[in-house]
Coordinates of C-alpha atoms in Angstrom, one line a residue:
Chain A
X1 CA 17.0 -45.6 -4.1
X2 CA 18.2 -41.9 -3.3
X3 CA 17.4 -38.7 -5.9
X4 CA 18.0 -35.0 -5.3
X5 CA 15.3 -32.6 -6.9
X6 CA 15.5 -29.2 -7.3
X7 CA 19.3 -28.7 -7.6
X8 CA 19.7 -31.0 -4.8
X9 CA 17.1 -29.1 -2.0
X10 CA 15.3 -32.4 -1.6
X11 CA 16.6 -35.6 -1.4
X12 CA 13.9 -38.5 -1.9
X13 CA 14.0 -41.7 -0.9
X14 CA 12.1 -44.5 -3.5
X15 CA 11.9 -45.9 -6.7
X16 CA 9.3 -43.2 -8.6
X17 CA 9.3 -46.1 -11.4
X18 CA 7.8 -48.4 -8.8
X19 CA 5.1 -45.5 -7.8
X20 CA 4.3 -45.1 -12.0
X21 CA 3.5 -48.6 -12.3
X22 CA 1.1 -48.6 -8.7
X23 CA -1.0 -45.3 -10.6
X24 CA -1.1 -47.4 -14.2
X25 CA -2.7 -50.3 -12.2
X26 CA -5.0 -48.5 -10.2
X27 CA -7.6 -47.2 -13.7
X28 CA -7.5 -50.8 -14.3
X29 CA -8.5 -52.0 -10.6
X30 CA -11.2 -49.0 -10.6
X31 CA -12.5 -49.3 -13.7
X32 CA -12.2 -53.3 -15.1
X33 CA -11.5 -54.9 -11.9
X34 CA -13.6 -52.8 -9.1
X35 CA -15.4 -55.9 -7.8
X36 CA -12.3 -57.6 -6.2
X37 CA -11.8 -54.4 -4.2
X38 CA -11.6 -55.3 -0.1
X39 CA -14.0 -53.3 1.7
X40 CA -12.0 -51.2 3.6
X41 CA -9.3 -48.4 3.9
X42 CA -5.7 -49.8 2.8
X43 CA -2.6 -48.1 3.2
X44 CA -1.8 -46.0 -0.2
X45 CA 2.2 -45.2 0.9
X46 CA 3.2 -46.8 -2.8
X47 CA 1.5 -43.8 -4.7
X48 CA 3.8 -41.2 -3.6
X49 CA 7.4 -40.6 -2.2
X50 CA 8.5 -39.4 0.4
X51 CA 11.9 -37.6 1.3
X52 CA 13.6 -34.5 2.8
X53 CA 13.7 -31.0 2.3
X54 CA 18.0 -29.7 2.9
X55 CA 17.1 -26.1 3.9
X56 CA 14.8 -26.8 6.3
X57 CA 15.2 -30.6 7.7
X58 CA 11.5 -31.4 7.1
X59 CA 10.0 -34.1 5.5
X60 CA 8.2 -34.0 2.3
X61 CA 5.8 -35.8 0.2
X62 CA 6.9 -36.4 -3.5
X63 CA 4.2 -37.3 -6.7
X64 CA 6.9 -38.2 -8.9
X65 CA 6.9 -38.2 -13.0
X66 CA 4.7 -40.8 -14.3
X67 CA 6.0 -42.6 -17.1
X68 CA 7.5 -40.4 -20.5
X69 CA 3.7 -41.7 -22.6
X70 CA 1.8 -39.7 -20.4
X71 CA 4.0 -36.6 -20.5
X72 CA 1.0 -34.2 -21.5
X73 CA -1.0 -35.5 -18.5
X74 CA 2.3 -34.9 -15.9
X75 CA 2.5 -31.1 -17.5
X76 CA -1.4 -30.7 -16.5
X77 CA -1.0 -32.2 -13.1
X78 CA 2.5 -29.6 -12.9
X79 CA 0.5 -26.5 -14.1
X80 CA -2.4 -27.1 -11.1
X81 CA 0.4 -27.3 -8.8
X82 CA 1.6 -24.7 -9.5
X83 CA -1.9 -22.9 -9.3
X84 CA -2.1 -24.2 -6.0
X85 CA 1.5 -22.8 -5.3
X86 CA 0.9 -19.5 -6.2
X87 CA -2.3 -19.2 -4.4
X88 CA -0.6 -20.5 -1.0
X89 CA -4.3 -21.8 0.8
X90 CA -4.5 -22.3 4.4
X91 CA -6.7 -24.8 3.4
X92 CA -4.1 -26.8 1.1
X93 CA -0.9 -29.0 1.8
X94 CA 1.9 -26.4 0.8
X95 CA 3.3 -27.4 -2.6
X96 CA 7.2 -26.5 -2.3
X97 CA 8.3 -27.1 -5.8
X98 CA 7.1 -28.1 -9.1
X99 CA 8.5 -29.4 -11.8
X100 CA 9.8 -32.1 -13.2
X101 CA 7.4 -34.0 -10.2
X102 CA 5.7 -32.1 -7.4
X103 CA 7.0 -31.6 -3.9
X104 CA 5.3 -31.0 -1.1
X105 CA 5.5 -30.5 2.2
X106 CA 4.9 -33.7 4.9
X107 CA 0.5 -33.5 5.1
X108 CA -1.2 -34.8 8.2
X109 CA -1.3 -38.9 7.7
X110 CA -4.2 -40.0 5.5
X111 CA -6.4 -41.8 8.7
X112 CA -10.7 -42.4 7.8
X113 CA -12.5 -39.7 8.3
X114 CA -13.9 -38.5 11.6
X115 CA -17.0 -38.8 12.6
X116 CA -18.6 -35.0 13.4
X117 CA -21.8 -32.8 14.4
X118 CA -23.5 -31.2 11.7
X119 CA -22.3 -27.5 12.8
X120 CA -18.3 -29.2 12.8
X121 CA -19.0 -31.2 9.3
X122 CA -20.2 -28.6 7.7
X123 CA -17.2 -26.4 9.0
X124 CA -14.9 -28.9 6.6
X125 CA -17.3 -28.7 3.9
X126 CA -17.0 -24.7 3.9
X127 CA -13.5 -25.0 3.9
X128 CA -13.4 -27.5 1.0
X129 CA -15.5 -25.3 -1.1
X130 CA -13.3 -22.3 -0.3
X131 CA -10.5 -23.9 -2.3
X132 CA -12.4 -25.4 -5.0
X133 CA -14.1 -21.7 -5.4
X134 CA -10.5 -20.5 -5.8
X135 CA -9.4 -23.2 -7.6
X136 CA -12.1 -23.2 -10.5
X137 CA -11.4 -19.6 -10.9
X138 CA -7.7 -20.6 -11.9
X139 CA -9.2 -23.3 -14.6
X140 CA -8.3 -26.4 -11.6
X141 CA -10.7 -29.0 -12.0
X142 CA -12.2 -31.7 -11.4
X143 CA -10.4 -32.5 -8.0
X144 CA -9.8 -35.2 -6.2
X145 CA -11.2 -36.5 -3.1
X146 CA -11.3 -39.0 -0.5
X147 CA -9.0 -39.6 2.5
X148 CA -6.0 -39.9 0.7
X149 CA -6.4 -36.4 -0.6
X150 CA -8.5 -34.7 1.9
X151 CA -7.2 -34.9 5.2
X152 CA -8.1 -33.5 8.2
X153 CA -6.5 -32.4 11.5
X154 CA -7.8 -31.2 14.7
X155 CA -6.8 -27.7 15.5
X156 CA -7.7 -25.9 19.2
X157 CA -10.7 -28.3 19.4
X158 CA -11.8 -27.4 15.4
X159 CA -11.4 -30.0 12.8
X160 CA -10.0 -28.5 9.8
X161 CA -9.0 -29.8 6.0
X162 CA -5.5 -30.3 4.7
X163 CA -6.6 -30.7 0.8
X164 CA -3.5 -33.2 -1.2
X165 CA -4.1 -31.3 -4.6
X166 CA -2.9 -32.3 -7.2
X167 CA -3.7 -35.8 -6.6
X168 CA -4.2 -38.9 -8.4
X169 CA -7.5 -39.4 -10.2
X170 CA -8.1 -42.6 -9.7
X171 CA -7.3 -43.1 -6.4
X172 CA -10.2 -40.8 -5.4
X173 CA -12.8 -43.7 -6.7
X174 CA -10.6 -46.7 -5.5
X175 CA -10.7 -45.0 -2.2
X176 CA -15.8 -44.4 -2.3
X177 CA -15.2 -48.0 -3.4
X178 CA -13.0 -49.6 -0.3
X179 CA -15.4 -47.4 1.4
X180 CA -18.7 -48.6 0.1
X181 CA -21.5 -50.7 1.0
X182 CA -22.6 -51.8 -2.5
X183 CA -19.6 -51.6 -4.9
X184 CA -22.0 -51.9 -7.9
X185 CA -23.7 -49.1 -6.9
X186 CA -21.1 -46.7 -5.9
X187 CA -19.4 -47.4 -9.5
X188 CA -22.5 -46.5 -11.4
X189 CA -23.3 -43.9 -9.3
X190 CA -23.2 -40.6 -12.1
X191 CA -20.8 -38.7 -10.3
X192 CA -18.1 -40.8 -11.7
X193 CA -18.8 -40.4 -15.4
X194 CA -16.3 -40.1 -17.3
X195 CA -17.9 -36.8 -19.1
X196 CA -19.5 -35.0 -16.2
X197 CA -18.9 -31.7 -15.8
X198 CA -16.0 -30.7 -13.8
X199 CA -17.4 -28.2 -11.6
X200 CA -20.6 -30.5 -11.5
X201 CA -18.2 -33.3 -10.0
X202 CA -16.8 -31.2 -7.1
X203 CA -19.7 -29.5 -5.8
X204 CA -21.3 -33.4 -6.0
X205 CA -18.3 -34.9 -3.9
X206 CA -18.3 -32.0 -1.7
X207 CA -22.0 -33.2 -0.9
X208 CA -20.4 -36.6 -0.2
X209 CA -17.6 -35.6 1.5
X210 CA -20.1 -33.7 4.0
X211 CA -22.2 -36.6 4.6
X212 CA -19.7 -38.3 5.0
X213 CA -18.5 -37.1 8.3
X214 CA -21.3 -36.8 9.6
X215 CA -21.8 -38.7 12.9
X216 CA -25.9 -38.5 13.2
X217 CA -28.6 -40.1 10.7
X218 CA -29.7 -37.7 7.8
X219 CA -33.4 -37.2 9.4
X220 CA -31.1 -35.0 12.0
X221 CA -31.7 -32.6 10.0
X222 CA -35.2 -31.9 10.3
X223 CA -34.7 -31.3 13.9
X224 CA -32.7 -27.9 12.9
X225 CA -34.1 -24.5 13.2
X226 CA -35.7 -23.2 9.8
X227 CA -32.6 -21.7 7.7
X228 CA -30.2 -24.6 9.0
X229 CA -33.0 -27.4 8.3
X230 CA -33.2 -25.7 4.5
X231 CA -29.7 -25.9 4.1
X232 CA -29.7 -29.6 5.2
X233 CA -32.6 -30.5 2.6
X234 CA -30.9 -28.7 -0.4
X235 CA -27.4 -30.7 0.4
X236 CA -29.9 -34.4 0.8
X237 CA -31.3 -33.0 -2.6
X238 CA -28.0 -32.8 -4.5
X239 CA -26.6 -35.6 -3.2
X240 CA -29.1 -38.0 -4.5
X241 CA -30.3 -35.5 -7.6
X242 CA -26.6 -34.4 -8.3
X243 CA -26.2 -30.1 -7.9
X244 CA -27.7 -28.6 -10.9
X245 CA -30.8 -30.6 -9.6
X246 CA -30.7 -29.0 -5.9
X247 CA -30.0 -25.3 -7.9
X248 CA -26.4 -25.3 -6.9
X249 CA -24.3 -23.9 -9.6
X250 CA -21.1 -23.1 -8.1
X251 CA -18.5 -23.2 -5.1
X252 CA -19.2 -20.1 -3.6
X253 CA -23.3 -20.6 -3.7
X254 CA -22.7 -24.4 -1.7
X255 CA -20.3 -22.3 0.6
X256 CA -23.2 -20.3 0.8
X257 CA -25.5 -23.2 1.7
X258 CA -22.7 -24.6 4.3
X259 CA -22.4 -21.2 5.7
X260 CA -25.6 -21.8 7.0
X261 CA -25.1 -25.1 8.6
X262 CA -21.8 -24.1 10.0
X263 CA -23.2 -20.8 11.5
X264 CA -20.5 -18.9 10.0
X265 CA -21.0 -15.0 9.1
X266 CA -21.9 -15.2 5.5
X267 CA -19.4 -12.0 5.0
X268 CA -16.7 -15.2 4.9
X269 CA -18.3 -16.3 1.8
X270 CA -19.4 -12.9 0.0
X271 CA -15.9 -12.7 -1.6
X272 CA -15.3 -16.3 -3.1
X273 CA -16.0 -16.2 -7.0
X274 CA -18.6 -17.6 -8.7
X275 CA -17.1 -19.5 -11.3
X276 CA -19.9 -21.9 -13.4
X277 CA -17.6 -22.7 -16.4
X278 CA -14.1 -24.0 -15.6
X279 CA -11.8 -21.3 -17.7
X280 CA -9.1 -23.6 -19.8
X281 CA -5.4 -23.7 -17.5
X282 CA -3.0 -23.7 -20.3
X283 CA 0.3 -24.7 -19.2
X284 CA 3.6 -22.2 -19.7
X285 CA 4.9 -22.6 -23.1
X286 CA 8.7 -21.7 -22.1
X287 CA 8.1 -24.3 -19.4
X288 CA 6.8 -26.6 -21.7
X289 CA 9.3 -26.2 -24.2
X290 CA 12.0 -26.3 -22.0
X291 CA 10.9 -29.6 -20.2
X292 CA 10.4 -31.2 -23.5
X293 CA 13.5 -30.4 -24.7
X294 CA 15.3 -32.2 -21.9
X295 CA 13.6 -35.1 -22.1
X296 CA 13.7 -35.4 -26.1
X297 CA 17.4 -35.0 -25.9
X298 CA 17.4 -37.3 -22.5
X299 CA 18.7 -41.4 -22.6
X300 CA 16.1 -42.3 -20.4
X301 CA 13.4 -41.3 -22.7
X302 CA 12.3 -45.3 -24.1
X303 CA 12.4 -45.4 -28.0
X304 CA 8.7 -46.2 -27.9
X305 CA 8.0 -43.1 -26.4
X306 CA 9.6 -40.9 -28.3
X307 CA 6.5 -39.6 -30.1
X308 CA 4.6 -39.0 -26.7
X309 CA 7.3 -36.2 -26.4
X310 CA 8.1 -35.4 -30.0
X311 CA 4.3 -34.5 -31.3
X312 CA 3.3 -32.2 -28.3
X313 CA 6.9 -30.4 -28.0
X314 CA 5.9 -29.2 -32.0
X315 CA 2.8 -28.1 -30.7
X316 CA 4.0 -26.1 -27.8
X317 CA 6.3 -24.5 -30.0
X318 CA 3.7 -23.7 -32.4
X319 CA 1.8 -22.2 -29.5
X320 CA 4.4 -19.7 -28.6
X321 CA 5.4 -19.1 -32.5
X322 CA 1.0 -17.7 -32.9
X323 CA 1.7 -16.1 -29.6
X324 CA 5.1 -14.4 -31.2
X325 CA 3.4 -13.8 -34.1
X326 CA -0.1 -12.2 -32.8
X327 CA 2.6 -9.5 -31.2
X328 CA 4.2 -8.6 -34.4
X329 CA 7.3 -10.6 -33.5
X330 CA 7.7 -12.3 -36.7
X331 CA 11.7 -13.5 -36.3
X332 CA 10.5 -15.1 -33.0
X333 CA 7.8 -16.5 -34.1
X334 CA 9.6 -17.9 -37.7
X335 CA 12.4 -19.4 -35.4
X336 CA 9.9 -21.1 -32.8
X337 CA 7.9 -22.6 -36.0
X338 CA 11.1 -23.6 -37.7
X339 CA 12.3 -25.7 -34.3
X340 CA 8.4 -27.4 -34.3
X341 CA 9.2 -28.0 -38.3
X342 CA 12.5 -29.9 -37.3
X343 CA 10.8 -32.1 -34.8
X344 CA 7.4 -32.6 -36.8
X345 CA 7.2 -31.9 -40.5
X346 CA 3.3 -31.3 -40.1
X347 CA 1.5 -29.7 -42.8
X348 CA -0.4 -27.0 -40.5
X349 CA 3.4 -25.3 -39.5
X350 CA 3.9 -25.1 -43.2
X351 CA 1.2 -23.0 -43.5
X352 CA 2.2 -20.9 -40.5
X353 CA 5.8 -20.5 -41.8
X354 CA 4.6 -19.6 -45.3
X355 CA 2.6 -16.6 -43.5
X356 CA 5.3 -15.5 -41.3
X357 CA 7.7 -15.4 -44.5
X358 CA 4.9 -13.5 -46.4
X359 CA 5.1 -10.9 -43.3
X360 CA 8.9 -10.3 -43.9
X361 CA 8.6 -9.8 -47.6
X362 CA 10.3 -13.6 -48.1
X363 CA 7.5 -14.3 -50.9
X364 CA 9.0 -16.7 -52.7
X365 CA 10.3 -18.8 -49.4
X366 CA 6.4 -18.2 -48.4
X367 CA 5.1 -19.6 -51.9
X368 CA 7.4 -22.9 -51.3
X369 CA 6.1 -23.2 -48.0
X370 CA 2.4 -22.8 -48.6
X371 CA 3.2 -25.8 -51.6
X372 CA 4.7 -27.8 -49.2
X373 CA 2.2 -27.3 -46.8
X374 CA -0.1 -28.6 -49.2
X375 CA 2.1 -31.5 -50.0
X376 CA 2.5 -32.8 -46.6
X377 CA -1.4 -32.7 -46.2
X378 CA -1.8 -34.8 -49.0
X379 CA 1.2 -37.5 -47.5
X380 CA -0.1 -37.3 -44.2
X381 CA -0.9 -40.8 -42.9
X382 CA -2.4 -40.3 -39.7
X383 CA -3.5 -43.7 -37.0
X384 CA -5.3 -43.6 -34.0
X385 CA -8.4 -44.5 -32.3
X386 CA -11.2 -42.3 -32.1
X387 CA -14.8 -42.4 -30.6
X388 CA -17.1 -41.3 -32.8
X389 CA -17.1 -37.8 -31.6
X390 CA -13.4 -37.8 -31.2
X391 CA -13.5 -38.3 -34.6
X392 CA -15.8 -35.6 -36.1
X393 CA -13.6 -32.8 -33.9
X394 CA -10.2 -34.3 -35.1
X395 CA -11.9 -33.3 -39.3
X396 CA -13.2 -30.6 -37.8
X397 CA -10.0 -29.2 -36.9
X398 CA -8.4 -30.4 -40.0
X399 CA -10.7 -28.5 -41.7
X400 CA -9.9 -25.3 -40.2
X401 CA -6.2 -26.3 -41.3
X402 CA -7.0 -27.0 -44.5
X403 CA -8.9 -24.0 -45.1
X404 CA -6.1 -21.8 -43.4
X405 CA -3.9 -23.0 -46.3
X406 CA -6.2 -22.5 -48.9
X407 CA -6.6 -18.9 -47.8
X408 CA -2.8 -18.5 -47.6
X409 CA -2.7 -19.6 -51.0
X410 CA -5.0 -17.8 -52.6
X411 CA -4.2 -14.4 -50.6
X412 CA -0.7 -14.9 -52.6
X413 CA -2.5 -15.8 -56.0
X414 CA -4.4 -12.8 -55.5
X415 CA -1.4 -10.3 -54.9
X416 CA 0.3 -11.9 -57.8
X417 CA -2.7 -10.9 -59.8
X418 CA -3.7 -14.3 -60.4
X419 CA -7.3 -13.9 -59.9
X420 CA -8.9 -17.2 -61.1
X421 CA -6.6 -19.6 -59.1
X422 CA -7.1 -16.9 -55.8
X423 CA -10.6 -17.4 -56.5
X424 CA -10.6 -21.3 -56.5
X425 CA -8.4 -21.2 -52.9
X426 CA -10.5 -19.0 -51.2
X427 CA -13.9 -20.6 -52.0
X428 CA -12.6 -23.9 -51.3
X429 CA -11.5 -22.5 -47.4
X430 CA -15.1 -20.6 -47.3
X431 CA -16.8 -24.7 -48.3
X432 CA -14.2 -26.4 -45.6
X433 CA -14.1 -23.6 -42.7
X434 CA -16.0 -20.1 -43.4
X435 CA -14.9 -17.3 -41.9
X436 CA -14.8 -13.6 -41.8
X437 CA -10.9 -13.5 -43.6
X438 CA -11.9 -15.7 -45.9
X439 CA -15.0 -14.2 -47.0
X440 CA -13.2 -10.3 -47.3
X441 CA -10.9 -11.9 -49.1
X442 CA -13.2 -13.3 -51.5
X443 CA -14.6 -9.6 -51.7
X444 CA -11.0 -8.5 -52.3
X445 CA -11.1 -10.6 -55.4
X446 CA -14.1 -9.3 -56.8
X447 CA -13.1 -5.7 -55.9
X448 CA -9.7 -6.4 -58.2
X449 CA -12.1 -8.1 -61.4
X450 CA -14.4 -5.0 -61.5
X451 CA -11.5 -2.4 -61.9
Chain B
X1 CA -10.9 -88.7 -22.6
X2 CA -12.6 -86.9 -24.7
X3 CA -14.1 -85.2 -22.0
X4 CA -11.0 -84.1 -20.6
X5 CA -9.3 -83.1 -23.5
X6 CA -12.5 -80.6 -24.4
X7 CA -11.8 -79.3 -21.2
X8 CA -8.2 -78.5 -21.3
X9 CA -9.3 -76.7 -24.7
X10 CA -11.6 -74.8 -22.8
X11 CA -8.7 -74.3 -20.8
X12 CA -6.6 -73.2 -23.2
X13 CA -9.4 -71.0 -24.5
X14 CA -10.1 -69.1 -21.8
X15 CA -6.1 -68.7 -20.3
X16 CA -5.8 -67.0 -24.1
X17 CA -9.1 -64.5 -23.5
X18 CA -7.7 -63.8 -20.2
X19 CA -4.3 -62.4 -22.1
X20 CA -6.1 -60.6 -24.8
X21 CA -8.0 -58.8 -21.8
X22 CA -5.1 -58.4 -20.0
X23 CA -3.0 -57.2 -22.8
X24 CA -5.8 -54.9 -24.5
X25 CA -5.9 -53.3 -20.9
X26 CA -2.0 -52.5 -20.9
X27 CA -2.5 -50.8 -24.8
X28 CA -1.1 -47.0 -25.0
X29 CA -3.1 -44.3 -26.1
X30 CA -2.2 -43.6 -29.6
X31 CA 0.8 -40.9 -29.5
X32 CA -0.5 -37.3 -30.9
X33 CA -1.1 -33.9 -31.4
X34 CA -2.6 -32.8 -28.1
X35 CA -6.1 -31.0 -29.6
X36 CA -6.5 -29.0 -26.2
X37 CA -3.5 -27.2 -26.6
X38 CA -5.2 -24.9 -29.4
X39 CA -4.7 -21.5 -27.2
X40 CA -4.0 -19.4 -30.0
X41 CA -5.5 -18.5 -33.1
X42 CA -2.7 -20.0 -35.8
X43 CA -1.0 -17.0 -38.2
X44 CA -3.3 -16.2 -41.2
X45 CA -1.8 -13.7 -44.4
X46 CA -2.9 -9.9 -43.9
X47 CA -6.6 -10.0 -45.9
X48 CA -7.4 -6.2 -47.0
X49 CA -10.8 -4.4 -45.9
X50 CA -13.9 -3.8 -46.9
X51 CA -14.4 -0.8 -48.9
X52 CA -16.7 0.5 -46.9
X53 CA -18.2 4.4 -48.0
X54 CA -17.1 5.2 -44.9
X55 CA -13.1 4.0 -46.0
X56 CA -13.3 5.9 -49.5
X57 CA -14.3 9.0 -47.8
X58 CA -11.8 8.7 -44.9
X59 CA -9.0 10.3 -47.7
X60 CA -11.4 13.1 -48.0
X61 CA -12.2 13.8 -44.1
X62 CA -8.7 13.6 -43.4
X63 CA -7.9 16.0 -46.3
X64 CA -10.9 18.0 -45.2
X65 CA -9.6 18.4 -41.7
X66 CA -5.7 19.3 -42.2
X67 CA -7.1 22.0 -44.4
X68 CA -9.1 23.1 -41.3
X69 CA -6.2 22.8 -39.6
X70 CA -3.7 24.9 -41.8
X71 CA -6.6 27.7 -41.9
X72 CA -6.7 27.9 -37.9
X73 CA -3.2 27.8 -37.8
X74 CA -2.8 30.6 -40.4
X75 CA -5.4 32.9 -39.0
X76 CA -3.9 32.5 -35.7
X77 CA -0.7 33.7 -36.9
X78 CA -2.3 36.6 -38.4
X79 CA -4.0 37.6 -35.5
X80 CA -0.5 36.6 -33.3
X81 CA 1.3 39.4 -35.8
X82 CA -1.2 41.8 -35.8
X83 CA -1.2 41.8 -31.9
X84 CA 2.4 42.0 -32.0
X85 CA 2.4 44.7 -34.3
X86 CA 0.2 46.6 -32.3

């Protein structure tokens, strides 16, 4: 099967259906079915496409769209490409477009890893901590591994990294499992928890991805002069203790420690930020908006996934109506939260309409909004299954809604001069979510009894 | 045969867990409201300030200070004509 992307600049060869149903399998051989894995590294062709770029004549690699259910996961993978885009690595396969899909351009062929020196290992390693450095200070993270993702070519007698990111989650485990001795083992090992932190993750399969080259037995390493052979024993201490452990916090201190062991000037690794929380990567609303639009009004979208696309596209529009509105844009802002009204009647864009009416002297609109608001909260049937601490942030976050309204409300009681039922609002959003607003506000109403 | 028929209820039995799994495993996520999109704070109404000391004499100071004003302004006009009288 033939498909142009990008106006037609690429034409790809391959069914990307085919290549969403290989990904949906793989969480399931990985996590359920790990045992049956074959020791050994198969070919992974079926998890990407491949095609050709028009302007240039060069091949491409393609990570097609996923299937329209996991649309929120496809716009996270598209917003790290195009991280990775816009920072243009040596380091990293060039992405050549994003969106809808990711295209980029032919890497080196995914082949098991070499078998290096220390000094030439620990070369790669740098390199690989370069781009996660740069890439946690963007919000990317975790990344992916393994040989699929991180390939390597030899350069003027230097092995160097060719780093596949985005990439595919799962493939990065399937990949330490073909790989492994003891499959049990590897999948307990805690690098692969689910909740682990991100950056914790990278620096840890950095570790791995180091030893892993290496051609000589770890006691090498006490056969190195005194700042090398410290380095050596810090990277055997993470990898068994996991980084916090070893005192390695972020990409640019393990660049440090590689530095070291690579005998590179540790000027080349004085710049790189030090980034021990991941910052949140939002993705662009009017990109998100846009994309969602298309594929809500699109054929191909199955009726069962409607709501996959539906819900989030109101929230994106929410987004950029609280944006809109936080610059004093209020007509932006009332026509963004209309459009999310149209698509989901949720209670919490009541709320937000009613203000943004309020703002443009619309008070009666506002007071039939804030009632509705309240109205559709009390209607609201909502499914879904939650862990236990799912759960608790899902009322959490309700709360905060609820008590949003109740503040609206009673801010309008309290202007109309109605001072008992203002009161009642504005305690009840202090008891379900106090804040600063809603305890002026209170103030305001004892201010307007005492005159 | 009473052997054999247990067994092909066994059978049976465990061809029917094997489907759940299999079919439990192929469940969706529940659609929703993705949580981790919360960038922005949501709109809240306009909630008047305090009334601070400091606010109810802010009318005074400013009061205070374009009297200041109009006096520097005044007696440099004076002095301005006086010089140009001279």
């Amino acid at each position: 099967m033939m498909r142009a992307l990008d106006d037609g600049r690429f034409v790809v060869r391959g069914n990307p259906e085919e290549v969403a149903g290989e990904r949906r399998a793989l969480w399931k051989y990985t996590r359920l079915w790990h045992r049956n894995i074959q020791p050994g590294l198969s070919p992974k062709d079926g998890y990407w496409l491949h095609g050709t770029d028009r302007q240039s004549g060069a091949r491409v690699q393609v990570h097609p769209r996923g299937y329209a259910f996991d649309w929120t996961h496809e716009l996270a993978t598209e917003t790290v490409a195009r991280v990775v885009q816009s920072l243009a690595l040596p380091y990293t396969v060039p992405v050549l477009h994003v969106g809808p899909g990711i295209v980029f351009a032919e890497p080196p062929p995914a082949r098991p890893w070499p078998s290096l020196g220390i000094e030439a290992a620990a070369a790669c390693a740098l390199q690989a901590c370069e781009v996660a450095a740069r890439l946690h200070a963007r919000g990317c993270g975790p990344l992916v591994f393994g040989p699929s993702h991180l390939r390597l070519v030899e350069q003027d007698g230097h092995w160097q990294i060719r780093w596949l990111v985005p990439g595919i989650e799962d493939l990065d485990l399937y990949e330490a499992l073909e790989l492994a001795k003891d499959h049990d083992r590897e999948h307990r090992h805690p690098r692969w928890d689910w909740g682990i932190d991100p950056i914790q993750h990278d620096l840890w399969q950095i570790a791995w991805f180091f030893f892993s080259l290496l051609a000589v037995d770890r006691s090498a390493g006490e056969t190195l002069d005194p700042a090398p052979r410290e380095a050596f024993r810090t990277l055997l201490g993470m990898l068994d203790g996991g980084p916090e452990a070893a005192g390695v916090k972020d990409a640019a201190s393990l660049a440090g420690v590689f530095a070291v062991l690579a005998r590179v000037p540790s000027a080349r690794v004085q710049g790189l930020p030090v980034v021990r929380a991941l910052p949140r990567l939002y993705p662009d609303w009017d990109v998100v908006i846009a994309d969602g639009e298309a594929l809500w009004k699109s054929d191909s979208l199955p009726r069962g996934h409607r709501d996959y696309v539906r819900l989030p596209l109101a929230v994106a529009y929410h987004q950029r109506a609280s944006r809109a509105w936080a610059r004093g844009e209020h007509g932006a802002a009332l026509a963004d939260v209309d459009r999310a009204l149209e698509i989901d009647d949720h209670a919490p864009y009541h709320t937000t309409r009613a203000v943004l009416l309020d703002a443009q002297n619309r008070r009666d609109e506002a007071r039939a909004a804030i009632a509705m608001a309240f109205t559709m909260d009390a209607e609201a049937k909502e499914r879904g299954f939650r862990t236990p601490d799912e759960q608790a942030a899902w009322e959490k976050a309700k709360d905060v809604e609820r008590a949003r309204a109740h503040l609206t409300r009673g801010m309008f009681a309290l202007r109309a001069g109605s001072l008992d039922e203002a009161e009642a609002d504005l305690r009840r959003a202090e008891e379900l979510a106090p804040n600063a607003l809603s305890t002026r506000a209170l103030a305001a109403v004892a201010r307007a009894r005492s005159r | 045969m009473r052997r054999r028929s247990l067994g092909g209820c066994g059978l049976v039995l465990l061809a029917a867990l094997f489907w759940a799994g299999a079919a439990r495993a192929d469940v969706l996520p529940e659609p929703g409201r993705p949580g981790h999109w919360d960038e922005h704070p949501a709109p809240t109404p306009e909630v008047p300030l305090e009334e601070t000391l400091a606010r109810r004499l802010l009318p005074l100071l400013a009061l205070g200070m374009a009297g200041c004003t109009a006096l520097a302004a005044a007696r440099r006009g004076r002095v301005l004509s006086r010089a140009g009288r001279r």
